[in-house]
Amino acid sequence: CAPPAEEIPTASVEEMEIPAAIPEDVGMSSEGLLEIDAVMQKYMDAGDIQGAVTVVARRGKVIHFKAHGLMDVEHERAMEKDAIFRMASSSKPILGVAAMMMIEEGLIQPTDEVATYLPEFKDMKVAVLAEPTDKDVSPEWVAPGKVPEHRLVPAERPITIHDLLTHTAGLGTYGLGIAISGWPEPGPEDTLATMMPAYADMPLDFQPGTRWAYSAGIGLDVVARIIEVVTEMPYEDFLRTRIFEPLGMTDTYFFLPQEKESRRVVIHGAKEKGWGKAKGWGLETHYASASGGLSSTARDYLHFEQMLLNQGTLFGNRILKPESVKMMTSNQVGELYQGKGKNSGVGFGYTVEVLLDPEAAKKARGKGSFGWGGAYGTVSWTDPTNEITAVYLVQQTTKGV
């Protein structure tokens, strides 16, 4: 289902670079951007992060690109701008773009039932507490090993692609359903296709469309499998040919080539913290997962965000139509995402958080800004109002950074 080669303008890798500019030439302050360096130094001095790479562009020009601290603490190796980071859930917006491409091409629609493409997801059940209530409600979160008395009831409607893209399906969201079934652990020989029956056997954590709850490692993998079905291509190959290559994302991989391994950031203290045991956190993946597992650079992710700021195009290659970018980056869940108080002023689109009210959210970005991040502290976002794209990559989870 890839477009004919003649529809994609050819460009050399050297041409696929966002040009640099003096900040003042695009209405920014060189002095103000120095605050980024000061903030990074503050967190490094506190021992919260070992290092970082930060990059900012405005109006299509790079105005800040810095490496901070160390990429290998034990060997005292300085961070490099082309350092490769484990992106974890920062992989998810890539799936969002891939899904929008399929919607554009008429291969899927947000309202489509998942079972249309994956029959095993027909007649899903929802886990609720044992005692019936006027309206059966499942606990929002259940501690592992402390499963209360429960029963299964039919889902009031089938789960849809929209539900999965917005984390409103209730599939694998750490509620009662996943506590009952346990987390399906993929083996070395598993693929997206072989994992689908295990996911379909899991009771839902709530009735579809009634809550927002994060599906860290399952929901978006189901969408990736649907993409494989309708394109007859492995998910990894689809991303490579349809997104990574046209955007010049030359260092973005699910399985990093050995010759680039020396550029990967060594996560300080990862073994002591037990990181990487949970699927989707980005240390170990046996197959290309839409939920996590990508490794990439600040440069590559800036290209991705700049494409979205440009309404779907970069380097002469159109990835999405403007209306598709708008759909992906608009609030798609009403007030469900704001329901827990901590998310005041924000909504959720297709795989990305959307800033609806900067004042209420207490965020210094323009209304309509959108983005997402990963468990190790990787964050990328786009601010259409102020014509800014930014990427901040670390390899430690640190609150407040």
Coordinates of C-alpha atoms in Angstrom, one line a residue:
C1 CA 0.0 0.0 0.0
A2 CA 3.0 2.3 -0.2
P3 CA 2.6 5.1 -2.8
P4 CA 4.4 4.7 -6.1
A5 CA 8.1 5.8 -5.8
E6 CA 7.5 8.7 -8.2
E7 CA 5.1 10.3 -5.8
I8 CA 7.9 10.7 -3.2
P9 CA 10.5 13.3 -4.2
T10 CA 14.0 11.9 -3.8
A11 CA 16.3 13.8 -1.5
S12 CA 19.8 12.9 -0.2
V13 CA 20.4 12.3 3.5
E14 CA 22.5 15.5 3.5
E15 CA 19.5 17.5 2.3
M16 CA 17.2 16.1 5.0
E17 CA 18.3 18.5 7.7
I18 CA 16.4 21.3 9.3
P19 CA 18.5 24.5 8.9
A20 CA 19.8 26.4 11.8
A21 CA 19.3 30.1 12.5
I22 CA 20.1 32.8 15.0
P23 CA 17.3 32.9 17.6
E24 CA 16.7 36.6 17.0
D25 CA 16.1 36.0 13.3
V26 CA 12.9 34.0 14.2
G27 CA 11.7 36.2 17.0
M28 CA 13.4 34.3 19.9
S29 CA 16.0 35.4 22.5
S30 CA 19.5 33.9 22.6
E31 CA 19.7 34.9 26.2
G32 CA 16.4 33.3 27.0
L33 CA 17.4 30.0 25.5
L34 CA 20.4 29.9 27.9
E35 CA 17.8 29.1 30.6
I36 CA 17.6 25.6 29.1
D37 CA 21.3 25.0 29.9
A38 CA 20.8 26.3 33.4
V39 CA 17.9 24.0 34.1
M40 CA 19.8 21.0 32.8
Q41 CA 22.8 21.9 34.9
K42 CA 20.5 22.2 38.0
Y43 CA 19.2 18.7 37.6
M44 CA 22.6 17.2 36.8
D45 CA 24.1 18.9 39.9
A46 CA 21.2 17.4 42.0
G47 CA 22.0 14.0 40.6
D48 CA 18.6 13.6 39.1
I49 CA 19.8 13.1 35.5
Q50 CA 23.2 12.0 34.1
G51 CA 22.8 14.1 31.0
A52 CA 20.5 15.2 28.2
V53 CA 20.1 16.4 24.7
T54 CA 17.8 19.3 24.0
V55 CA 16.8 20.8 20.7
V56 CA 14.3 23.6 19.8
A57 CA 13.2 24.9 16.4
R58 CA 11.0 27.9 15.5
R59 CA 9.5 28.7 12.1
G60 CA 11.3 25.7 10.7
K61 CA 14.8 26.7 11.9
V62 CA 16.9 25.1 14.7
I63 CA 17.7 27.8 17.3
H64 CA 19.0 25.6 20.1
F65 CA 20.7 22.2 20.0
K66 CA 22.8 21.1 23.0
A67 CA 24.3 18.0 24.6
H68 CA 24.5 18.1 28.4
G69 CA 26.3 15.9 30.9
L70 CA 27.3 12.3 30.4
M71 CA 26.1 9.5 28.1
D72 CA 28.1 6.9 30.0
V73 CA 28.7 7.8 33.7
E74 CA 31.0 4.8 34.5
H75 CA 33.4 5.8 31.7
E76 CA 32.9 9.5 32.1
R77 CA 32.0 9.9 28.4
A78 CA 30.4 13.2 27.5
M79 CA 26.9 13.3 26.0
E80 CA 26.9 13.8 22.3
K81 CA 24.2 15.5 20.2
D82 CA 23.7 12.3 18.1
A83 CA 23.4 10.1 21.2
I84 CA 20.8 7.4 20.8
F85 CA 18.1 7.1 23.5
R86 CA 15.5 4.4 24.4
M87 CA 12.3 6.2 23.6
A88 CA 9.9 4.0 25.5
S89 CA 6.3 5.4 25.2
S90 CA 7.6 8.3 23.0
S91 CA 7.1 5.5 20.4
K92 CA 3.3 6.0 20.6
P93 CA 2.8 9.2 18.6
I94 CA 4.6 7.4 15.7
L95 CA 1.7 4.9 15.8
G96 CA -0.7 7.8 15.9
V97 CA 0.6 9.1 12.6
A98 CA 0.6 5.6 11.0
A99 CA -3.0 5.2 12.0
M100 CA -3.9 8.6 10.5
M101 CA -2.3 7.5 7.3
M102 CA -4.5 4.5 7.2
I103 CA -7.6 6.6 7.9
E104 CA -6.6 9.0 5.1
E105 CA -6.3 6.1 2.7
G106 CA -9.7 4.6 3.6
L107 CA -8.2 1.4 4.9
I108 CA -9.6 1.9 8.4
Q109 CA -11.9 4.4 10.2
P110 CA -11.8 5.4 13.9
T111 CA -15.3 4.1 14.4
D112 CA -14.4 0.6 13.0
E113 CA -14.8 -2.2 15.5
V114 CA -11.5 -3.9 16.3
A115 CA -13.2 -7.3 15.7
T116 CA -13.7 -6.3 12.0
Y117 CA -10.0 -6.9 11.5
L118 CA -9.2 -9.1 14.5
P119 CA -12.2 -11.4 15.1
E120 CA -10.8 -12.7 18.4
F121 CA -11.8 -9.3 19.9
K122 CA -15.5 -10.0 19.4
D123 CA -17.8 -10.3 22.4
M124 CA -15.4 -8.8 24.9
K125 CA -16.2 -9.0 28.7
V126 CA -15.7 -6.3 31.4
A127 CA -14.5 -7.1 34.9
V128 CA -16.6 -5.7 37.7
L129 CA -16.9 -6.2 41.4
A130 CA -18.9 -9.3 42.6
E131 CA -21.7 -7.4 44.2
P132 CA -24.1 -5.9 41.5
T133 CA -24.7 -2.2 41.6
D134 CA -27.2 0.1 39.8
K135 CA -24.4 0.7 37.3
D136 CA -21.7 -1.9 37.3
V137 CA -18.4 -0.1 37.9
S138 CA -14.9 -1.6 37.9
P139 CA -12.2 -0.2 40.2
E140 CA -9.9 2.2 38.4
W141 CA -6.8 0.5 39.7
V142 CA -6.1 -2.9 41.4
A143 CA -2.9 -3.7 43.2
P144 CA -1.2 -6.8 41.9
G145 CA -1.9 -9.9 44.0
K146 CA -5.0 -8.2 45.7
V147 CA -7.8 -9.1 43.3
P148 CA -11.2 -8.6 44.9
E149 CA -14.2 -10.8 44.4
H150 CA -15.4 -10.1 40.9
R151 CA -17.5 -11.2 37.9
L152 CA -17.5 -10.6 34.2
V153 CA -20.3 -8.8 32.3
P154 CA -20.7 -8.3 28.5
A155 CA -19.2 -5.1 27.1
E156 CA -22.0 -2.7 26.3
R157 CA -20.5 -2.1 22.9
P158 CA -17.5 -3.4 20.9
I159 CA -14.2 -1.7 21.3
T160 CA -13.2 0.5 18.3
I161 CA -10.0 1.9 16.8
H162 CA -10.9 5.3 18.3
D163 CA -11.1 3.7 21.8
L164 CA -7.6 2.3 21.4
L165 CA -6.0 5.4 20.0
T166 CA -7.5 7.5 22.9
H167 CA -6.8 5.0 25.7
T168 CA -10.6 4.7 26.4
A169 CA -11.0 1.0 25.5
G170 CA -10.2 -0.4 29.0
L171 CA -7.8 -2.9 27.5
G172 CA -4.7 -3.5 29.6
T173 CA -5.1 -0.3 31.8
Y174 CA -4.1 -1.7 35.2
G175 CA -7.6 -2.1 36.5
L176 CA -9.6 -5.2 37.6
G177 CA -9.5 -6.9 34.2
I178 CA -5.7 -7.0 33.9
A179 CA -5.4 -7.9 37.5
I180 CA -7.6 -11.0 36.9
S181 CA -5.8 -12.1 33.7
G182 CA -2.3 -11.0 34.5
W183 CA 0.0 -9.4 32.0
P184 CA 0.6 -11.6 28.9
E185 CA 4.4 -12.0 28.6
P186 CA 5.6 -12.2 25.0
G187 CA 8.3 -14.9 24.4
P188 CA 11.3 -14.6 22.1
E189 CA 9.3 -16.1 19.1
D190 CA 6.2 -13.9 19.6
T191 CA 5.1 -11.3 17.1
L192 CA 2.3 -8.7 17.1
A193 CA 0.1 -11.3 15.4
T194 CA 0.7 -14.1 17.9
M195 CA 0.0 -11.8 20.9
M196 CA -3.5 -10.8 19.7
P197 CA -5.3 -13.9 21.1
A198 CA -3.8 -13.4 24.5
Y199 CA -4.8 -9.7 24.5
A200 CA -8.3 -10.6 23.3
D201 CA -8.7 -13.0 26.2
M202 CA -8.2 -10.3 28.8
P203 CA -11.3 -8.8 30.4
L204 CA -11.7 -5.1 29.9
D205 CA -11.0 -2.8 32.9
F206 CA -14.2 -0.8 32.2
Q207 CA -16.9 -0.3 29.7
P208 CA -15.5 1.1 26.4
G209 CA -15.6 4.9 26.1
T210 CA -16.5 5.6 29.8
R211 CA -13.0 6.4 31.1
W212 CA -9.5 7.5 30.1
A213 CA -6.9 5.1 31.4
Y214 CA -3.4 4.6 30.0
S215 CA -2.8 1.4 28.2
A216 CA 1.0 1.4 28.4
G217 CA 1.8 -1.7 26.4
I218 CA -1.2 -3.3 24.8
G219 CA -3.9 -1.1 23.3
L220 CA -1.7 0.6 20.6
D221 CA -0.1 -2.7 19.7
V222 CA -3.6 -3.9 18.7
V223 CA -3.8 -0.9 16.3
A224 CA -0.3 -1.8 14.9
R225 CA -1.5 -5.3 14.2
I226 CA -4.5 -3.9 12.4
I227 CA -2.2 -1.8 10.3
E228 CA -0.3 -5.0 9.4
V229 CA -3.5 -6.6 8.4
V230 CA -4.7 -3.9 6.1
T231 CA -1.3 -3.1 4.5
E232 CA 0.0 -6.7 4.4
M233 CA 3.3 -5.3 5.7
P234 CA 5.1 -5.8 9.0
Y235 CA 4.6 -2.8 11.2
E236 CA 8.3 -2.1 11.4
D237 CA 8.6 -2.1 7.6
F238 CA 5.6 0.2 7.2
L239 CA 7.2 2.8 9.5
R240 CA 10.6 2.5 7.8
T241 CA 9.3 3.1 4.3
R242 CA 6.4 5.4 5.0
I243 CA 7.6 7.6 7.9
F244 CA 11.3 7.2 8.9
E245 CA 12.9 7.3 5.4
P246 CA 10.7 10.2 4.0
L247 CA 11.5 12.2 7.2
G248 CA 15.2 11.5 7.2
M249 CA 14.9 9.7 10.6
T250 CA 18.1 7.8 10.0
D251 CA 18.8 6.8 13.6
T252 CA 15.4 5.5 14.6
Y253 CA 15.1 1.7 15.0
F254 CA 13.3 -1.0 17.0
F255 CA 16.4 -3.1 16.8
L256 CA 19.5 -0.9 16.8
P257 CA 22.2 -2.0 14.3
Q258 CA 25.4 -3.1 16.0
E259 CA 27.5 -0.4 14.3
K260 CA 25.4 2.2 16.1
E261 CA 25.3 0.6 19.5
S262 CA 28.3 2.7 20.7
R263 CA 26.1 5.8 20.4
R264 CA 23.4 4.5 22.8
V265 CA 23.2 6.2 26.1
V266 CA 24.2 3.9 29.0
I267 CA 21.4 4.3 31.6
H268 CA 23.0 4.9 35.0
G269 CA 21.5 2.7 37.7
A270 CA 19.1 0.9 35.4
K271 CA 19.9 -2.6 36.8
E272 CA 19.5 -1.4 40.4
K273 CA 16.1 0.1 39.6
G274 CA 14.9 -3.0 37.7
W275 CA 14.1 -1.0 34.7
G276 CA 13.4 -2.8 31.5
K277 CA 11.4 -5.7 33.0
A278 CA 8.1 -4.3 31.9
K279 CA 7.1 -4.5 28.3
G280 CA 7.1 -1.1 26.5
W281 CA 9.8 0.5 28.7
G282 CA 12.2 0.1 25.9
L283 CA 15.1 -2.0 27.1
E284 CA 14.1 -5.4 25.7
T285 CA 11.7 -6.0 22.7
H286 CA 11.3 -9.1 20.7
Y287 CA 9.2 -7.5 18.0
A288 CA 8.3 -4.0 16.9
S289 CA 5.8 -2.7 19.4
A290 CA 3.7 0.4 18.8
S291 CA 3.7 1.0 22.6
G292 CA 7.5 1.3 23.1
G293 CA 10.8 -0.1 22.0
L294 CA 12.1 2.5 19.6
S295 CA 15.5 3.9 19.9
S296 CA 16.2 7.3 18.4
T297 CA 17.9 10.7 18.6
A298 CA 16.8 14.3 19.3
R299 CA 17.4 15.2 15.7
D300 CA 15.1 12.4 14.4
Y301 CA 12.3 13.3 16.7
L302 CA 12.6 17.0 15.9
H303 CA 12.0 16.0 12.2
F304 CA 8.9 14.1 13.3
E305 CA 7.5 17.0 15.3
Q306 CA 8.4 19.5 12.6
M307 CA 6.4 17.5 10.1
L308 CA 3.4 17.8 12.3
L309 CA 3.9 21.5 12.8
N310 CA 4.2 21.8 9.0
Q311 CA 0.7 20.3 8.7
G312 CA 2.0 16.9 7.6
T313 CA 5.0 17.6 5.3
L314 CA 8.8 17.9 5.6
F315 CA 11.6 17.8 3.0
G316 CA 9.0 17.9 0.2
N317 CA 7.4 14.6 1.4
R318 CA 3.8 14.7 2.5
I319 CA 3.1 12.2 5.3
L320 CA -0.3 13.5 6.3
K321 CA -2.9 15.9 5.1
P322 CA -3.5 19.0 7.3
E323 CA -7.0 17.7 8.2
S324 CA -5.5 14.5 9.5
V325 CA -3.0 16.4 11.6
K326 CA -5.8 18.4 13.0
M327 CA -7.8 15.2 13.9
M328 CA -4.9 13.6 15.5
T329 CA -4.0 16.6 17.6
S330 CA -7.5 17.7 18.7
N331 CA -9.2 16.6 21.9
Q332 CA -11.0 13.4 21.1
V333 CA -12.2 12.4 24.6
G334 CA -14.3 15.3 25.9
E335 CA -13.6 15.7 29.6
L336 CA -12.5 12.1 30.3
Y337 CA -8.8 13.0 30.3
Q338 CA -9.3 15.9 32.8
G339 CA -11.4 13.8 35.2
K340 CA -8.6 13.2 37.7
G341 CA -7.9 16.9 38.5
K342 CA -4.2 16.7 37.8
N343 CA -5.0 17.0 34.1
S344 CA -6.8 20.4 34.3
G345 CA -6.7 22.3 31.1
V346 CA -5.6 19.4 28.8
G347 CA -7.3 16.9 26.6
F348 CA -6.2 13.9 24.6
G349 CA -6.2 13.3 20.9
Y350 CA -5.0 10.2 19.0
T351 CA -1.9 9.2 21.0
V352 CA -1.0 12.7 22.1
E353 CA -1.9 15.0 25.0
V354 CA -3.4 18.3 23.8
L355 CA -3.2 21.6 25.7
L356 CA -6.7 23.2 25.8
D357 CA -6.1 25.9 28.5
P358 CA -2.5 26.9 29.2
E359 CA -3.5 28.9 32.3
A360 CA -5.5 26.1 33.9
A361 CA -2.8 23.6 33.0
K362 CA 0.0 25.9 34.2
K363 CA 2.0 25.3 31.1
A364 CA 4.0 28.0 29.2
R365 CA 2.9 26.8 25.8
G366 CA 0.4 28.0 23.3
K367 CA -3.2 26.7 23.2
G368 CA -3.3 23.6 21.0
S369 CA 0.2 22.4 21.8
F370 CA 0.5 18.6 21.7
G371 CA 3.0 15.9 22.4
W372 CA 3.8 12.9 24.6
G373 CA 6.8 11.3 26.4
G374 CA 8.4 8.1 27.6
A375 CA 9.1 6.4 30.9
Y376 CA 12.8 7.3 30.8
G377 CA 12.1 11.0 30.5
T378 CA 12.0 11.5 26.7
V379 CA 9.6 14.3 25.7
S380 CA 8.8 15.9 22.4
W381 CA 6.1 18.4 21.6
T382 CA 4.8 20.9 19.1
D383 CA 3.3 24.4 19.7
P384 CA 1.5 25.5 16.5
T385 CA 0.5 28.8 18.1
N386 CA 4.1 29.9 18.7
E387 CA 5.5 27.9 15.7
I388 CA 7.8 25.9 18.0
T389 CA 8.9 22.3 18.1
A390 CA 11.0 20.9 21.0
V391 CA 12.6 17.7 22.0
Y392 CA 14.1 16.9 25.4
L393 CA 15.8 13.5 25.9
V394 CA 17.1 12.0 29.2
Q395 CA 17.3 8.4 30.4
Q396 CA 16.1 8.9 33.9
T397 CA 12.5 9.3 35.1
T398 CA 12.6 12.5 37.1
K399 CA 9.6 14.4 38.3
G400 CA 9.6 18.1 37.6
V401 CA 12.2 18.1 34.9

